Coordinates of C-alpha atoms in Angstrom, one line a residue:
M1 CA 34.0 -54.5 36.4
K2 CA 32.0 -51.3 36.2
K3 CA 31.1 -49.9 32.8
T4 CA 32.5 -46.4 32.2
L5 CA 30.6 -43.5 30.7
Q6 CA 32.7 -44.0 27.6
A7 CA 31.4 -47.5 26.9
G8 CA 29.9 -47.8 23.5
L9 CA 31.1 -44.5 22.3
P10 CA 33.1 -44.1 19.1
P11 CA 36.8 -43.3 19.1
G12 CA 37.5 -40.0 20.8
G13 CA 34.9 -40.6 23.5
R14 CA 32.3 -38.2 22.1
A15 CA 28.8 -39.1 21.1
P16 CA 27.8 -38.1 17.6
A17 CA 25.9 -34.8 17.4
P18 CA 22.1 -35.5 17.2
K19 CA 20.8 -35.2 13.7
A20 CA 18.6 -32.2 13.1
G21 CA 15.0 -33.3 12.5
P22 CA 12.7 -32.0 9.8
P23 CA 11.3 -28.5 10.5
R24 CA 8.2 -28.4 12.7
A25 CA 4.9 -27.8 11.0
A26 CA 4.7 -24.3 12.5
D27 CA 8.1 -23.4 11.2
R28 CA 7.2 -24.7 7.7
I29 CA 4.0 -22.7 7.8
R30 CA 5.8 -19.5 8.8
S31 CA 8.5 -20.0 6.1
S32 CA 5.9 -20.6 3.4
A33 CA 3.8 -17.7 4.5
R34 CA 6.9 -15.5 4.5
D35 CA 7.5 -16.3 0.8
L36 CA 3.9 -16.2 -0.4
F37 CA 2.8 -13.1 1.6
Y38 CA 5.8 -11.1 0.5
H39 CA 5.8 -11.9 -3.2
Q40 CA 2.0 -12.1 -3.8
G41 CA 0.5 -10.0 -1.0
I42 CA -1.2 -11.1 2.1
R43 CA -4.8 -10.7 0.9
A44 CA -4.1 -12.5 -2.4
V45 CA -2.8 -15.7 -0.6
G46 CA -5.3 -18.1 0.8
V47 CA -4.9 -20.6 3.5
D48 CA -5.1 -23.5 1.0
A49 CA -2.0 -22.1 -0.9
I50 CA -0.1 -21.8 2.4
V51 CA -0.7 -25.4 3.6
A52 CA 0.0 -26.8 0.1
E53 CA 3.3 -24.9 0.0
A54 CA 4.2 -26.0 3.6
G55 CA 3.1 -29.6 3.1
V56 CA 0.8 -29.6 6.1
T57 CA -2.9 -29.8 6.8
K58 CA -5.3 -27.0 7.7
P59 CA -5.8 -28.4 11.2
S60 CA -2.0 -28.1 11.6
L61 CA -2.1 -24.5 10.6
Y62 CA -4.9 -23.6 12.9
R63 CA -3.3 -25.4 15.8
S64 CA -0.3 -23.0 15.5
F65 CA -2.2 -19.9 14.4
A66 CA -5.7 -19.0 15.4
S67 CA -6.4 -17.3 12.1
K68 CA -4.9 -16.1 8.9
D69 CA -4.6 -12.6 10.5
D70 CA -2.5 -14.1 13.3
L71 CA -0.3 -15.8 10.7
A72 CA 0.1 -12.5 8.9
A73 CA 1.1 -10.8 12.1
A74 CA 3.7 -13.5 12.7
Y75 CA 5.1 -13.1 9.2
L76 CA 5.5 -9.4 9.8
Q77 CA 7.2 -10.0 13.1
D78 CA 9.7 -12.3 11.3
Y79 CA 10.1 -9.7 8.6
E80 CA 10.8 -7.0 11.2
L81 CA 13.6 -9.1 12.7
E82 CA 15.2 -9.3 9.2
F83 CA 14.9 -5.5 8.8
W84 CA 16.6 -4.7 12.1
H85 CA 19.3 -7.3 11.4
R86 CA 20.2 -5.4 8.2
F87 CA 19.8 -2.0 9.8
D88 CA 21.9 -2.9 12.8
A89 CA 24.6 -4.5 10.6
A90 CA 25.0 -1.1 8.8
A91 CA 25.3 0.5 12.3
E92 CA 27.9 -2.0 13.5
A93 CA 30.0 -1.5 10.4
H94 CA 30.4 2.2 11.3
P95 CA 30.0 2.3 15.1
D96 CA 31.1 6.0 15.6
D97 CA 29.7 7.5 12.4
P98 CA 25.9 7.9 12.3
R99 CA 26.0 9.5 8.9
A100 CA 27.9 6.5 7.4
Q101 CA 25.5 4.1 9.2
I102 CA 22.5 5.6 7.4
L103 CA 24.3 5.8 4.0
A104 CA 25.4 2.2 4.3
Y105 CA 21.9 1.0 4.9
F106 CA 20.5 3.1 2.0
T107 CA 23.3 1.8 -0.3
G108 CA 22.4 -1.8 0.7
L109 CA 18.7 -1.1 0.1
A110 CA 19.4 0.2 -3.4
Q111 CA 21.4 -2.9 -4.1
R112 CA 18.7 -5.2 -2.8
A113 CA 16.1 -3.5 -5.0
G114 CA 17.9 -4.9 -8.0
L115 CA 17.6 -8.5 -6.9
P116 CA 15.0 -10.8 -8.5
G117 CA 11.7 -10.9 -6.6
Y118 CA 12.3 -7.7 -4.6
R119 CA 8.9 -6.2 -3.6
G120 CA 9.9 -3.3 -1.4
C121 CA 9.2 -3.4 2.4
G122 CA 6.8 -6.1 3.5
L123 CA 5.7 -3.9 6.5
T124 CA 4.9 -1.0 4.2
N125 CA 3.0 -3.2 1.8
A126 CA 1.0 -4.6 4.7
C127 CA 0.0 -1.0 5.8
I128 CA -1.3 -0.4 2.3
E129 CA -3.2 -3.7 2.2
Y130 CA -4.8 -3.2 5.7
P131 CA -6.0 0.4 6.4
A132 CA -8.0 -0.6 9.5
P133 CA -6.0 0.6 12.5
D134 CA -6.9 -2.5 14.6
H135 CA -5.8 -5.1 12.1
P136 CA -3.0 -7.2 13.6
A137 CA -0.8 -6.9 10.5
R138 CA -1.2 -3.1 10.4
Q139 CA -0.4 -2.9 14.1
V140 CA 2.9 -4.7 13.7
S141 CA 3.8 -2.6 10.7
V142 CA 2.9 0.8 12.3
A143 CA 4.9 -0.1 15.5
N144 CA 7.9 -0.8 13.3
K145 CA 7.6 2.5 11.4
R146 CA 7.4 4.4 14.6
K147 CA 10.5 2.7 15.9
V148 CA 12.3 3.5 12.7
R149 CA 11.3 7.1 13.0
E150 CA 12.7 7.3 16.5
R151 CA 15.9 5.7 15.4
L152 CA 16.4 8.0 12.5
A153 CA 15.8 11.1 14.7
D154 CA 18.3 9.8 17.2
L155 CA 20.9 9.3 14.4
A156 CA 20.2 12.8 13.2
R157 CA 20.7 14.1 16.7
R158 CA 24.0 12.4 17.0
M159 CA 25.1 13.9 13.7
G160 CA 24.4 17.4 15.1
A161 CA 21.5 18.3 12.8
R162 CA 19.9 21.7 13.4
D163 CA 16.5 20.0 13.6
P164 CA 17.0 16.3 14.3
D165 CA 13.3 15.5 14.0
A166 CA 13.0 17.2 10.6
L167 CA 16.0 15.4 9.3
G168 CA 14.8 12.1 10.7
D169 CA 11.4 12.5 9.0
G170 CA 13.1 13.5 5.7
L171 CA 15.2 10.3 5.8
Q172 CA 12.1 8.3 6.5
L173 CA 10.3 9.9 3.6
L174 CA 13.2 8.9 1.4
L175 CA 13.1 5.4 2.7
E176 CA 9.4 4.9 2.2
G177 CA 9.6 6.5 -1.3
A178 CA 12.4 4.1 -2.2
Y179 CA 10.3 1.1 -1.1
V180 CA 7.5 2.1 -3.4
S181 CA 9.4 3.6 -6.4
S182 CA 11.6 0.6 -6.7
Q183 CA 8.6 -1.6 -7.3
I184 CA 7.3 0.7 -10.1
L185 CA 10.5 1.8 -11.8
G186 CA 13.0 -0.9 -10.7
A187 CA 16.6 -0.6 -9.7
K188 CA 17.4 1.8 -12.5
G189 CA 14.8 4.3 -11.3
P190 CA 15.1 6.9 -8.6
I191 CA 16.4 4.4 -6.0
R192 CA 19.8 4.3 -7.7
H193 CA 20.3 7.9 -6.3
L194 CA 19.0 7.1 -2.9
A195 CA 22.3 7.2 -0.9
D196 CA 23.4 10.4 -2.8
V197 CA 20.2 12.2 -2.1
A198 CA 20.3 11.1 1.6
A199 CA 23.8 12.5 1.8
C200 CA 22.8 15.8 0.4
L201 CA 19.8 16.0 2.8
I202 CA 22.1 15.2 5.7
D203 CA 24.8 17.7 4.8
A204 CA 22.2 20.4 4.3
S205 CA 20.7 19.7 7.7
L206 CA 23.8 19.8 9.8
A207 CA 24.4 22.7 12.2
R208 CA 27.1 25.1 11.1
D209 CA 28.8 27.7 13.2

């Protein structure tokens, strides 16, 4: 008698889902670098601290990343994905209202600034740490900022601004100012007025008949 494919399976005929294994060394390194680089700064964190936090060896790190600079670039690429996830979530919550999209993101940013351990934008911080234009970390960060600038100008255009580029740049200046001032003066500083100031800037920039 032929064995069927169900032989040896538990009741219901389905094999148990495979258990998730422990994170790969490269994933642990990226996760540890994400936490350390963001909270302490990229330059301040050495490779020894990263491998100790990740529970791996230096050879494991260098098998995955050719240098600390490459690991810093990978951290910022991960950070950028997180940024766009939040930005796009605000857009999806208000699909036909670009003004509400921007204000929703700014409101969420002001709320995040009050959370323990908030240190502004990791991409902005990296630009300050690395002024050389050819540094991998700075290149990732500058590319993101350019993309944000284009996105804000497009939203301003959709809102009917008289000068979409000027409004987009004004919103980006507010954004970057919020990242920095929140680290200096905290959630009770100027960032608490971020969404209101953005709304005033938007309304003053809209074309009127």
